[in-house]
């Protein structure tokens, strides 16, 4: 941990969402490990993150790249940011290293080519699949499915909320702190299978983005009333 | 039709959501028929709507009450606003009268007592159930599941968006006009089964309302960028 902050590992950290989250957390002073199967891509991602942080005038940042097992071992909180089709394989490969930790699942169960059509898995949600697969020794928390990755990469305020689902309240609270560090409001949104709502909403947002040529997100209204 | 506006029938029009929608539409100059199985309740609802409109300084309004079949026959657009447990029975009873019309399904498949837990039906969504049950002769459009009924009843602006799902684009557009007449922004949100996202979100909103003692809704952000 650096300054009491958890070390964050991002499995699939070279993708769009992973890159956006890494930028936000590095900028907020967190140590980030990019987890990737491709060592060259990992080095390149680290160099890119260092360059972008320097361009933004952010001081030296703690960022490195490791393979999936190394990332899951070294990090305090592990974020999964891979396509749904790889979710089960990747999680199975790091099941041991994740025991006792919080796993943040960002998976959206899209089924190409009809990605704007809600097609939830039989188990209900990708979040539930992750929890079932990892067992009770891992606190799975689902988040970030509705955040537009292109906006996340930018150095600008993000106008959207993040719905945070998981069976353990304290684990949800830890993830809400990471949401806030990334510049958004995080909200407790219920048990892990409530991720179904958030995952399904991503298809709706894709449908909306096609109409507006936008990078839409969601907000919860009426909380101040 | 009054002034080119469709006549709106609300099956289950004496409940919270039905009352809120009736108030908004009457205030916007639409003719509304309250559909109810209980004639006394229907008369009482009509009297209440007339009183509230008068209190708000709204001129004479066109509102009446009929049974379900009468409502479905007389209305141009029919809104279903009954508990999920009654959805299939009510729709089956008016299947003939609905042929050729738009049926707006507001049903949320909550399974008491765990209403803050997402528990979608096997068919995917209540919207899909309605479409399957009514057949292709009826354009089912799903909407209003995330609108807080208590806020809808008030004579004040509503800060929330309505996601509108359905297989027919023109039918969705007709419902979006009704959403706008009720003072909210309506958005095309995809095919009827995308209602799964919206219906599931209601459980998340219930979970959030319990924390904040709020009447939360949702908004789509990032459309202006």
mmCIF file of N, CA, C and O in Angstrom, chain A residues 20-52:
data_model
loop_
_atom_site.group_PDB
_atom_site.id
_atom_site.type_symbol
_atom_site.label_atom_id
_atom_site.label_comp_id
_atom_site.label_asym_id
_atom_site.label_seq_id
_atom_site.Cartn_x
_atom_site.Cartn_y
_atom_site.Cartn_z
ATOM 1 N N UNK A 20 -8.508 3.470 -18.897
ATOM 2 C CA UNK A 20 -9.179 4.632 -18.308
ATOM 3 C C UNK A 20 -9.124 4.597 -16.787
ATOM 4 O O UNK A 20 -8.824 5.603 -16.140
ATOM 5 N N UNK A 21 -9.403 3.419 -16.208
ATOM 6 C CA UNK A 21 -9.363 3.300 -14.747
ATOM 7 C C UNK A 21 -7.943 3.509 -14.226
ATOM 8 O O UNK A 21 -7.729 4.198 -13.222
ATOM 9 N N UNK A 22 -6.955 2.914 -14.905
ATOM 10 C CA UNK A 22 -5.552 3.066 -14.476
ATOM 11 C C UNK A 22 -5.162 4.539 -14.455
ATOM 12 O O UNK A 22 -4.544 5.019 -13.494
ATOM 13 N N UNK A 23 -5.542 5.283 -15.490
ATOM 14 C CA UNK A 23 -5.213 6.713 -15.533
ATOM 15 C C UNK A 23 -5.819 7.452 -14.348
ATOM 16 O O UNK A 23 -5.160 8.249 -13.687
ATOM 17 N N UNK A 24 -7.093 7.191 -14.091
ATOM 18 C CA UNK A 24 -7.786 7.894 -13.001
ATOM 19 C C UNK A 24 -7.153 7.570 -11.649
ATOM 20 O O UNK A 24 -6.962 8.438 -10.810
ATOM 21 N N UNK A 25 -6.837 6.292 -11.420
ATOM 22 C CA UNK A 25 -6.309 5.904 -10.108
ATOM 23 C C UNK A 25 -4.856 6.347 -9.923
ATOM 24 O O UNK A 25 -4.460 6.729 -8.833
ATOM 25 N N UNK A 26 -4.061 6.283 -10.982
ATOM 26 C CA UNK A 26 -2.685 6.794 -10.878
ATOM 27 C C UNK A 26 -2.717 8.279 -10.549
ATOM 28 O O UNK A 26 -1.978 8.758 -9.677
ATOM 29 N N UNK A 27 -3.590 8.976 -11.216
ATOM 30 C CA UNK A 27 -3.692 10.419 -10.993
ATOM 31 C C UNK A 27 -4.129 10.725 -9.559
ATOM 32 O O UNK A 27 -3.776 11.773 -9.011
ATOM 33 N N UNK A 28 -4.884 9.821 -8.962
ATOM 34 C CA UNK A 28 -5.330 9.993 -7.572
ATOM 35 C C UNK A 28 -4.310 9.460 -6.570
ATOM 36 O O UNK A 28 -4.559 9.449 -5.367
ATOM 37 N N UNK A 29 -3.127 9.012 -7.071
ATOM 38 C CA UNK A 29 -2.058 8.596 -6.165
ATOM 39 C C UNK A 29 -2.045 7.128 -5.775
ATOM 40 O O UNK A 29 -1.338 6.735 -4.845
ATOM 41 N N UNK A 30 -2.798 6.324 -6.467
ATOM 42 C CA UNK A 30 -2.795 4.886 -6.181
ATOM 43 C C UNK A 30 -1.683 4.178 -6.960
ATOM 44 O O UNK A 30 -1.317 4.602 -8.059
ATOM 45 N N UNK A 31 -1.149 3.097 -6.382
ATOM 46 C CA UNK A 31 -0.234 2.219 -7.124
ATOM 47 C C UNK A 31 -1.069 1.249 -7.955
ATOM 48 O O UNK A 31 -2.010 0.639 -7.431
ATOM 49 N N UNK A 32 -0.725 1.124 -9.246
ATOM 50 C CA UNK A 32 -1.514 0.276 -10.145
ATOM 51 C C UNK A 32 -0.611 -0.749 -10.827
ATOM 52 O O UNK A 32 0.485 -0.424 -11.286
ATOM 53 N N UNK A 33 -1.085 -1.997 -10.853
ATOM 54 C CA UNK A 33 -0.391 -3.047 -11.597
ATOM 55 C C UNK A 33 -1.264 -3.451 -12.784
ATOM 56 O O UNK A 33 -2.435 -3.800 -12.617
ATOM 57 N N UNK A 34 -0.693 -3.360 -13.975
ATOM 58 C CA UNK A 34 -1.400 -3.754 -15.181
ATOM 59 C C UNK A 34 -1.195 -5.255 -15.380
ATOM 60 O O UNK A 34 -0.072 -5.730 -15.577
ATOM 61 N N UNK A 35 -2.288 -6.001 -15.300
ATOM 62 C CA UNK A 35 -2.210 -7.448 -15.491
ATOM 63 C C UNK A 35 -2.497 -7.806 -16.936
ATOM 64 O O UNK A 35 -3.548 -7.451 -17.460
ATOM 65 N N UNK A 36 -1.554 -8.492 -17.571
ATOM 66 C CA UNK A 36 -1.745 -8.843 -18.983
ATOM 67 C C UNK A 36 -1.017 -10.134 -19.303
ATOM 68 O O UNK A 36 -0.038 -10.498 -18.645
ATOM 69 N N UNK A 37 -1.528 -10.832 -20.300
ATOM 70 C CA UNK A 37 -0.865 -12.071 -20.723
ATOM 71 C C UNK A 37 0.275 -11.777 -21.678
ATOM 72 O O UNK A 37 1.071 -12.650 -21.990
ATOM 73 N N UNK A 38 0.320 -10.559 -22.188
ATOM 74 C CA UNK A 38 1.277 -10.186 -23.226
ATOM 75 C C UNK A 38 2.269 -9.187 -22.625
ATOM 76 O O UNK A 38 1.951 -8.009 -22.433
ATOM 77 N N UNK A 39 3.493 -9.648 -22.328
ATOM 78 C CA UNK A 39 4.478 -8.818 -21.632
ATOM 79 C C UNK A 39 4.816 -7.554 -22.419
ATOM 80 O O UNK A 39 4.993 -6.481 -21.831
ATOM 81 N N UNK A 40 4.891 -7.666 -23.721
ATOM 82 C CA UNK A 40 5.198 -6.484 -24.534
ATOM 83 C C UNK A 40 4.102 -5.431 -24.412
ATOM 84 O O UNK A 40 4.363 -4.250 -24.233
ATOM 85 N N UNK A 41 2.847 -5.897 -24.534
ATOM 86 C CA UNK A 41 1.711 -4.974 -24.364
ATOM 87 C C UNK A 41 1.742 -4.324 -22.985
ATOM 88 O O UNK A 41 1.415 -3.149 -22.824
ATOM 89 N N UNK A 42 2.132 -5.105 -21.994
ATOM 90 C CA UNK A 42 2.193 -4.591 -20.628
ATOM 91 C C UNK A 42 3.209 -3.465 -20.507
ATOM 92 O O UNK A 42 2.918 -2.407 -19.944
ATOM 93 N N UNK A 43 4.420 -3.678 -21.062
ATOM 94 C CA UNK A 43 5.469 -2.648 -21.010
ATOM 95 C C UNK A 43 5.023 -1.393 -21.744
ATOM 96 O O UNK A 43 5.243 -0.268 -21.291
ATOM 97 N N UNK A 44 4.397 -1.613 -22.879
ATOM 98 C CA UNK A 44 3.918 -0.499 -23.680
ATOM 99 C C UNK A 44 2.836 0.292 -22.934
ATOM 100 O O UNK A 44 2.817 1.526 -22.954
ATOM 101 N N UNK A 45 1.934 -0.428 -22.250
ATOM 102 C CA UNK A 45 0.876 0.239 -21.478
ATOM 103 C C UNK A 45 1.469 1.059 -20.341
ATOM 104 O O UNK A 45 1.037 2.185 -20.071
ATOM 105 N N UNK A 46 2.494 0.507 -19.686
ATOM 106 C CA UNK A 46 3.145 1.220 -18.575
ATOM 107 C C UNK A 46 3.795 2.506 -19.096
ATOM 108 O O UNK A 46 3.646 3.586 -18.507
ATOM 109 N N UNK A 47 4.510 2.396 -20.219
ATOM 110 C CA UNK A 47 5.171 3.577 -20.802
ATOM 111 C C UNK A 47 4.133 4.631 -21.177
ATOM 112 O O UNK A 47 4.317 5.829 -20.939
ATOM 113 N N UNK A 48 3.015 4.172 -21.725
ATOM 114 C CA UNK A 48 1.956 5.102 -22.127
ATOM 115 C C UNK A 48 1.356 5.809 -20.909
ATOM 116 O O UNK A 48 1.128 7.024 -20.939
ATOM 117 N N UNK A 49 1.121 5.043 -19.849
ATOM 118 C CA UNK A 49 0.555 5.640 -18.632
ATOM 119 C C UNK A 49 1.518 6.677 -18.042
ATOM 120 O O UNK A 49 1.101 7.752 -17.610
ATOM 121 N N UNK A 50 2.821 6.328 -18.047
ATOM 122 C CA UNK A 50 3.809 7.275 -17.508
ATOM 123 C C UNK A 50 3.846 8.552 -18.342
ATOM 124 O O UNK A 50 3.923 9.659 -17.796
ATOM 125 N N UNK A 51 3.773 8.394 -19.653
ATOM 126 C CA UNK A 51 3.787 9.546 -20.546
ATOM 127 C C UNK A 51 2.554 10.436 -20.320
ATOM 128 O O UNK A 51 2.666 11.654 -20.165
ATOM 129 N N UNK A 52 1.373 9.800 -20.273
ATOM 130 C CA UNK A 52 0.134 10.574 -20.093
ATOM 131 C C UNK A 52 0.140 11.296 -18.753
ATOM 132 O O UNK A 52 -0.256 12.472 -18.651
#
